[in-house]
CSV table of C-alpha atoms in Angstrom, one decimal:
chain,number,residue,atom,x,y,z
A,3,MET,CA,41.8,-49.8,-36.5
A,4,ASN,CA,42.7,-46.7,-38.6
A,5,ARG,CA,46.3,-46.0,-37.8
A,6,SER,CA,46.0,-42.2,-38.3
A,7,SER,CA,43.2,-41.9,-35.7
A,8,SER,CA,45.5,-43.1,-32.9
A,9,ILE,CA,48.3,-40.6,-33.7
A,10,ALA,CA,48.4,-37.4,-31.7
A,11,PRO,CA,48.9,-34.2,-33.7
A,12,ASN,CA,52.5,-32.8,-33.8
A,13,GLN,CA,52.0,-29.3,-35.1
A,14,ASN,CA,55.6,-28.3,-34.5
A,15,SER,CA,57.0,-30.9,-36.9
A,16,VAL,CA,55.6,-29.6,-40.2
A,17,ASN,CA,54.1,-26.5,-41.8
A,18,HIS,CA,51.2,-28.2,-43.7
A,19,ASN,CA,50.8,-25.2,-46.1
A,20,GLU,CA,54.3,-26.0,-47.5
A,21,LEU,CA,53.1,-28.2,-50.3
A,22,TRP,CA,56.4,-28.3,-52.1
A,23,PHE,CA,57.7,-30.0,-48.9
A,24,ILE,CA,55.0,-32.6,-49.5
A,25,PHE,CA,56.1,-33.3,-53.0
A,26,CYS,CA,59.6,-33.9,-51.9
A,27,SER,CA,58.3,-36.9,-49.9
A,28,MET,CA,57.5,-38.5,-53.2
A,29,VAL,CA,61.2,-38.6,-54.0
A,30,LEU,CA,61.8,-40.2,-50.6
A,31,LEU,CA,59.1,-42.9,-51.0
A,32,SER,CA,60.4,-44.0,-54.3
A,33,ARG,CA,64.2,-43.7,-53.8
A,34,GLY,CA,64.6,-44.2,-50.0
A,35,ASP,CA,66.9,-41.1,-49.8
A,36,CYS,CA,66.9,-41.1,-46.0
A,37,MET,CA,65.4,-44.4,-45.0
A,38,ALA,CA,68.7,-45.3,-43.5
A,39,GLU,CA,68.2,-42.7,-40.8
A,40,HIS,CA,64.9,-44.3,-39.9
A,41,GLY,CA,66.0,-47.9,-39.7
A,42,ASP,CA,64.0,-50.4,-41.7
A,43,ARG,CA,60.7,-48.7,-41.3
A,44,GLU,CA,58.7,-48.4,-44.5
A,45,LEU,CA,56.1,-45.7,-44.5
A,46,VAL,CA,53.7,-47.7,-46.6
A,47,GLY,CA,54.2,-50.9,-44.5
A,48,VAL,CA,53.5,-54.5,-45.5
A,49,PHE,CA,50.3,-55.1,-47.5
A,50,PRO,CA,48.0,-57.8,-46.2
A,51,TYR,CA,47.8,-59.3,-49.6
A,52,VAL,CA,49.2,-58.4,-53.1
A,53,PRO,CA,47.0,-59.8,-55.8
A,54,LYS,CA,48.5,-61.5,-58.9
A,55,GLN,CA,45.3,-62.5,-60.7
A,56,GLU,CA,43.8,-59.9,-63.0
A,57,ARG,CA,40.3,-59.9,-61.4
A,58,ALA,CA,41.8,-59.4,-57.9
A,59,GLN,CA,44.1,-56.6,-59.2
A,60,GLN,CA,41.0,-54.9,-60.7
A,61,LYS,CA,39.3,-54.9,-57.2
A,62,ARG,CA,42.4,-53.5,-55.6
A,63,ASN,CA,42.7,-50.8,-58.3
A,64,SER,CA,39.0,-50.0,-57.8
A,65,LEU,CA,39.6,-49.4,-54.1
A,66,LEU,CA,42.5,-47.2,-54.9
A,67,GLU,CA,40.5,-45.0,-57.3
A,68,SER,CA,37.6,-44.9,-54.9
A,69,GLY,CA,39.9,-43.8,-52.1
A,70,ARG,CA,41.4,-41.1,-54.4
A,71,GLU,CA,38.0,-39.7,-55.3
A,72,LEU,CA,36.6,-39.7,-51.8
A,73,PHE,CA,39.7,-38.2,-50.2
A,74,ILE,CA,39.7,-35.3,-52.7
A,75,LYS,CA,35.9,-34.8,-52.4
A,76,ASN,CA,35.4,-35.2,-48.6
A,77,GLY,CA,38.9,-34.9,-47.1
A,78,TYR,CA,41.2,-37.5,-45.5
A,79,GLU,CA,39.8,-37.6,-42.0
A,80,PRO,CA,36.1,-37.9,-42.7
A,81,THR,CA,36.6,-40.7,-45.3
A,82,THR,CA,36.3,-44.2,-43.8
A,83,ALA,CA,37.4,-47.6,-45.1
A,84,LYS,CA,33.8,-48.6,-45.2
A,85,GLU,CA,32.9,-45.7,-47.5
A,86,ILE,CA,35.8,-46.5,-49.8
A,87,ALA,CA,34.7,-50.1,-50.0
A,88,ALA,CA,31.0,-49.1,-50.7
A,89,HIS,CA,32.1,-46.6,-53.3
A,90,ALA,CA,34.1,-49.4,-55.0
A,91,GLY,CA,31.2,-51.8,-54.9
A,92,VAL,CA,32.9,-54.3,-52.6
A,93,ALA,CA,32.5,-55.6,-49.1
A,94,ILE,CA,34.5,-54.0,-46.2
A,95,GLY,CA,36.4,-57.3,-45.8
A,96,THR,CA,37.7,-56.9,-49.3
A,97,PHE,CA,39.2,-53.5,-48.3
A,98,TYR,CA,41.1,-55.1,-45.4
A,99,ARG,CA,42.2,-57.9,-47.6
A,100,TYR,CA,44.4,-55.5,-49.6
A,101,PHE,CA,45.0,-52.6,-47.2
A,102,SER,CA,45.6,-52.5,-43.4
A,103,ASP,CA,44.0,-49.0,-43.2
A,104,LYS,CA,43.2,-45.9,-45.2
A,105,ARG,CA,46.6,-44.4,-44.5
A,106,GLN,CA,48.2,-47.3,-46.3
A,107,LEU,CA,45.8,-46.9,-49.2
A,108,LEU,CA,46.7,-43.2,-49.5
A,109,LEU,CA,50.4,-43.8,-49.4
A,110,SER,CA,49.9,-46.5,-52.1
A,111,LEU,CA,48.1,-43.9,-54.2
A,112,LEU,CA,51.1,-41.5,-53.8
A,113,GLN,CA,53.5,-44.2,-54.9
A,114,ASN,CA,51.4,-44.9,-58.0
A,115,GLN,CA,51.5,-41.2,-59.0
A,116,LEU,CA,55.2,-40.6,-58.2
A,117,ASP,CA,56.4,-39.8,-61.7
A,118,LYS,CA,53.7,-37.2,-62.1
A,119,MET,CA,54.0,-35.6,-58.7
A,120,LEU,CA,57.8,-35.3,-58.5
A,121,PRO,CA,58.7,-31.6,-58.6
A,122,PRO,CA,60.8,-30.5,-61.6
A,123,GLU,CA,64.4,-29.7,-61.1
A,124,PRO,CA,65.6,-26.4,-62.4
A,125,ASN,CA,68.3,-26.6,-65.1
A,126,TRP,CA,70.2,-23.4,-65.0
A,127,ILE,CA,72.6,-24.3,-67.9
A,128,LYS,CA,70.1,-23.8,-70.8
A,129,THR,CA,70.0,-21.6,-73.8
A,130,ASN,CA,66.9,-19.9,-72.5
A,131,PRO,CA,66.5,-20.7,-68.8
A,132,GLU,CA,63.4,-18.5,-68.4
A,133,GLU,CA,61.5,-20.4,-71.2
A,134,PHE,CA,62.6,-23.8,-69.9
A,135,MET,CA,61.6,-23.1,-66.3
A,136,ALA,CA,58.2,-21.6,-67.3
A,137,GLY,CA,57.4,-24.7,-69.3
A,138,ILE,CA,58.3,-27.3,-66.7
A,139,LEU,CA,56.6,-25.4,-63.9
A,140,GLU,CA,53.3,-25.0,-65.8
A,141,ASN,CA,53.3,-28.7,-66.8
A,142,HIS,CA,54.0,-29.7,-63.2
A,143,TYR,CA,51.3,-27.7,-61.6
A,144,LYS,CA,48.8,-28.8,-64.2
A,145,GLN,CA,49.5,-32.5,-63.5
A,146,LEU,CA,49.3,-31.8,-59.8
A,147,GLU,CA,45.8,-30.4,-60.1
A,148,GLN,CA,44.7,-33.3,-62.2
A,149,ILE,CA,45.9,-35.8,-59.6
A,150,GLY,CA,44.4,-33.8,-56.7
A,151,LEU,CA,46.1,-35.7,-53.9
A,152,HIS,CA,48.1,-32.7,-52.7
A,153,GLN,CA,44.8,-31.4,-51.2
A,154,VAL,CA,44.6,-34.4,-48.8
A,155,LEU,CA,48.2,-34.6,-47.5
A,156,PRO,CA,48.1,-31.6,-45.1
A,157,GLU,CA,45.4,-33.4,-43.1
A,158,LEU,CA,47.6,-36.5,-42.8
A,159,LEU,CA,50.8,-34.7,-41.9
A,160,ILE,CA,49.5,-33.0,-38.8
A,161,ARG,CA,48.4,-36.4,-37.5
A,162,ASP,CA,51.3,-38.5,-38.6
A,163,PRO,CA,54.6,-37.6,-36.9
A,164,GLU,CA,56.5,-40.4,-38.6
A,165,LEU,CA,55.7,-39.1,-42.1
A,166,ALA,CA,56.3,-35.5,-41.0
A,167,GLU,CA,59.7,-36.4,-39.6
A,168,VAL,CA,60.7,-38.0,-42.9
A,169,LEU,CA,59.4,-35.0,-44.9
A,170,ILE,CA,61.6,-32.6,-42.9
A,171,GLN,CA,64.7,-34.4,-44.0
A,172,SER,CA,63.3,-34.7,-47.5
A,173,ARG,CA,62.9,-31.0,-47.7
A,174,LYS,CA,66.5,-30.5,-46.8
A,175,ASN,CA,67.5,-33.0,-49.5
A,176,TRP,CA,65.5,-31.0,-52.1
A,177,HIS,CA,67.3,-27.8,-51.0
A,178,THR,CA,70.6,-29.6,-51.5
A,179,ARG,CA,69.6,-30.6,-55.0
A,180,ILE,CA,68.7,-27.0,-55.9
A,181,LEU,CA,71.9,-25.7,-54.4
A,182,THR,CA,74.0,-28.2,-56.3
A,183,GLY,CA,72.5,-27.0,-59.6
A,184,LEU,CA,73.2,-23.4,-58.7
A,185,GLN,CA,76.8,-24.3,-57.8
A,186,HIS,CA,77.3,-25.9,-61.2
A,187,ALA,CA,76.0,-22.7,-62.9
A,188,LYS,CA,78.3,-20.5,-60.7
A,189,GLU,CA,81.3,-22.6,-61.6
A,190,LYS,CA,80.6,-21.9,-65.3
A,191,GLY,CA,80.5,-18.2,-64.5
A,192,LEU,CA,76.8,-17.8,-65.3
A,193,THR,CA,75.5,-16.4,-62.0
A,194,TRP,CA,75.9,-13.1,-60.2
A,195,PRO,CA,79.5,-13.3,-58.9
A,196,ASP,CA,78.5,-12.3,-55.3
A,197,LEU,CA,75.5,-14.6,-55.1
A,198,GLU,CA,75.0,-16.4,-51.7
A,199,LEU,CA,73.9,-19.7,-53.2
A,200,GLU,CA,72.5,-21.3,-50.1
A,201,MET,CA,70.1,-18.4,-49.4
A,202,VAL,CA,69.0,-18.3,-53.0
A,203,ALA,CA,68.3,-22.1,-53.0
A,204,TRP,CA,66.1,-21.7,-49.9
A,205,SER,CA,64.3,-18.7,-51.5
A,206,ILE,CA,63.5,-20.6,-54.7
A,207,LEU,CA,62.2,-23.6,-52.7
A,208,ILE,CA,60.0,-21.4,-50.5
A,209,ILE,CA,58.6,-19.5,-53.6
A,210,LEU,CA,57.8,-22.7,-55.5
A,211,GLU,CA,56.3,-24.6,-52.6
A,212,ASN,CA,53.8,-21.8,-51.9
A,213,ILE,CA,52.5,-21.4,-55.4
A,214,PRO,CA,49.3,-23.5,-54.8
A,215,LYS,CA,48.6,-21.6,-51.6
A,216,LYS,CA,49.1,-18.2,-53.4
A,217,ASP,CA,46.8,-19.2,-56.2
A,218,LYS,CA,44.1,-20.3,-53.7
A,219,GLU,CA,44.3,-17.2,-51.5
A,220,SER,CA,44.5,-14.7,-54.3
A,221,GLY,CA,42.1,-16.4,-56.6
A,222,MET,CA,44.5,-15.8,-59.5
A,223,LYS,CA,46.4,-18.4,-61.4
A,224,THR,CA,50.2,-17.9,-61.5
A,225,ASP,CA,51.8,-16.6,-64.7
A,226,TYR,CA,54.6,-19.1,-65.1
A,227,VAL,CA,56.5,-16.9,-67.5
A,228,GLU,CA,56.6,-14.1,-64.8
A,229,LEU,CA,57.5,-16.7,-62.1
A,230,ALA,CA,60.4,-18.1,-64.2
A,231,LYS,CA,61.5,-14.5,-64.9
A,232,LEU,CA,61.6,-13.7,-61.2
A,233,ILE,CA,63.6,-16.8,-60.3
A,234,CYS,CA,66.1,-16.5,-63.1
A,235,ARG,CA,66.7,-12.8,-62.4
A,236,MET,CA,67.7,-13.8,-58.8
A,237,VAL,CA,70.3,-16.1,-60.4
A,238,PHE,CA,71.6,-14.5,-63.6
A,239,PRO,CA,73.0,-11.1,-64.5
A,240,PRO,CA,71.0,-9.5,-67.4
A,241,GLU,CA,73.7,-10.4,-70.0
A,242,TRP,CA,73.1,-14.1,-69.4
A,243,MET,CA,69.3,-14.1,-69.6
A,244,ILE,CA,69.0,-14.7,-73.3
A,245,SER,CA,71.7,-17.2,-74.0
A,246,PRO,CA,74.0,-18.0,-71.0
A,247,ASN,CA,76.0,-20.5,-73.1
A,248,GLN,CA,76.9,-18.1,-75.8
A,249,LYS,CA,78.7,-15.2,-74.0
């Protein structure tokens, strides 16, 4: 039975347009930042079988790639395990040998792409913070589009309260990481002296998480230099913008 089909929507638990929130879950899945608060539950669960032989590994990888392609093309909910198996050229029994359901396959895909999907952390103590931030943001969003899985996750979140609950805490953790970086910059005298850092950290997170949505609705790609300029001017006085380490 497909696990996600038996889960009732919990639309108050997550705003599924907040894609940055989704990316934060990748940190959680790889590092277990707040698993202690959720007991021993593992979001991915126990795999029915983990192959060791190369031929079996190839079949499993083929299922993963087929799932990725069909999820992106057709969406998460319409895609079935049977379709994934057929697209991979294997029997449905082979699918269930490696994965308990399509949710487990999707979360496996996310784990396989963690390094590329992790959001970049701003580094405020740089010779040219605007240039640095523009570069990391452009690279990140390009990688995200190539992977394509962020298009699927909103469907899963509104049907999966367990995942949504974890993501809420993950988003708070990511805010804390941004806030810590800002605090370090302020301690070095680099920021506006009267800056309310917690509010700025939330503002940065909200801006960044909504970039994919903005691009889609406006039909215009984000200018990452202008985006970096906007964020840095929230943080730094004009005299620090060129070379904050050389005042």
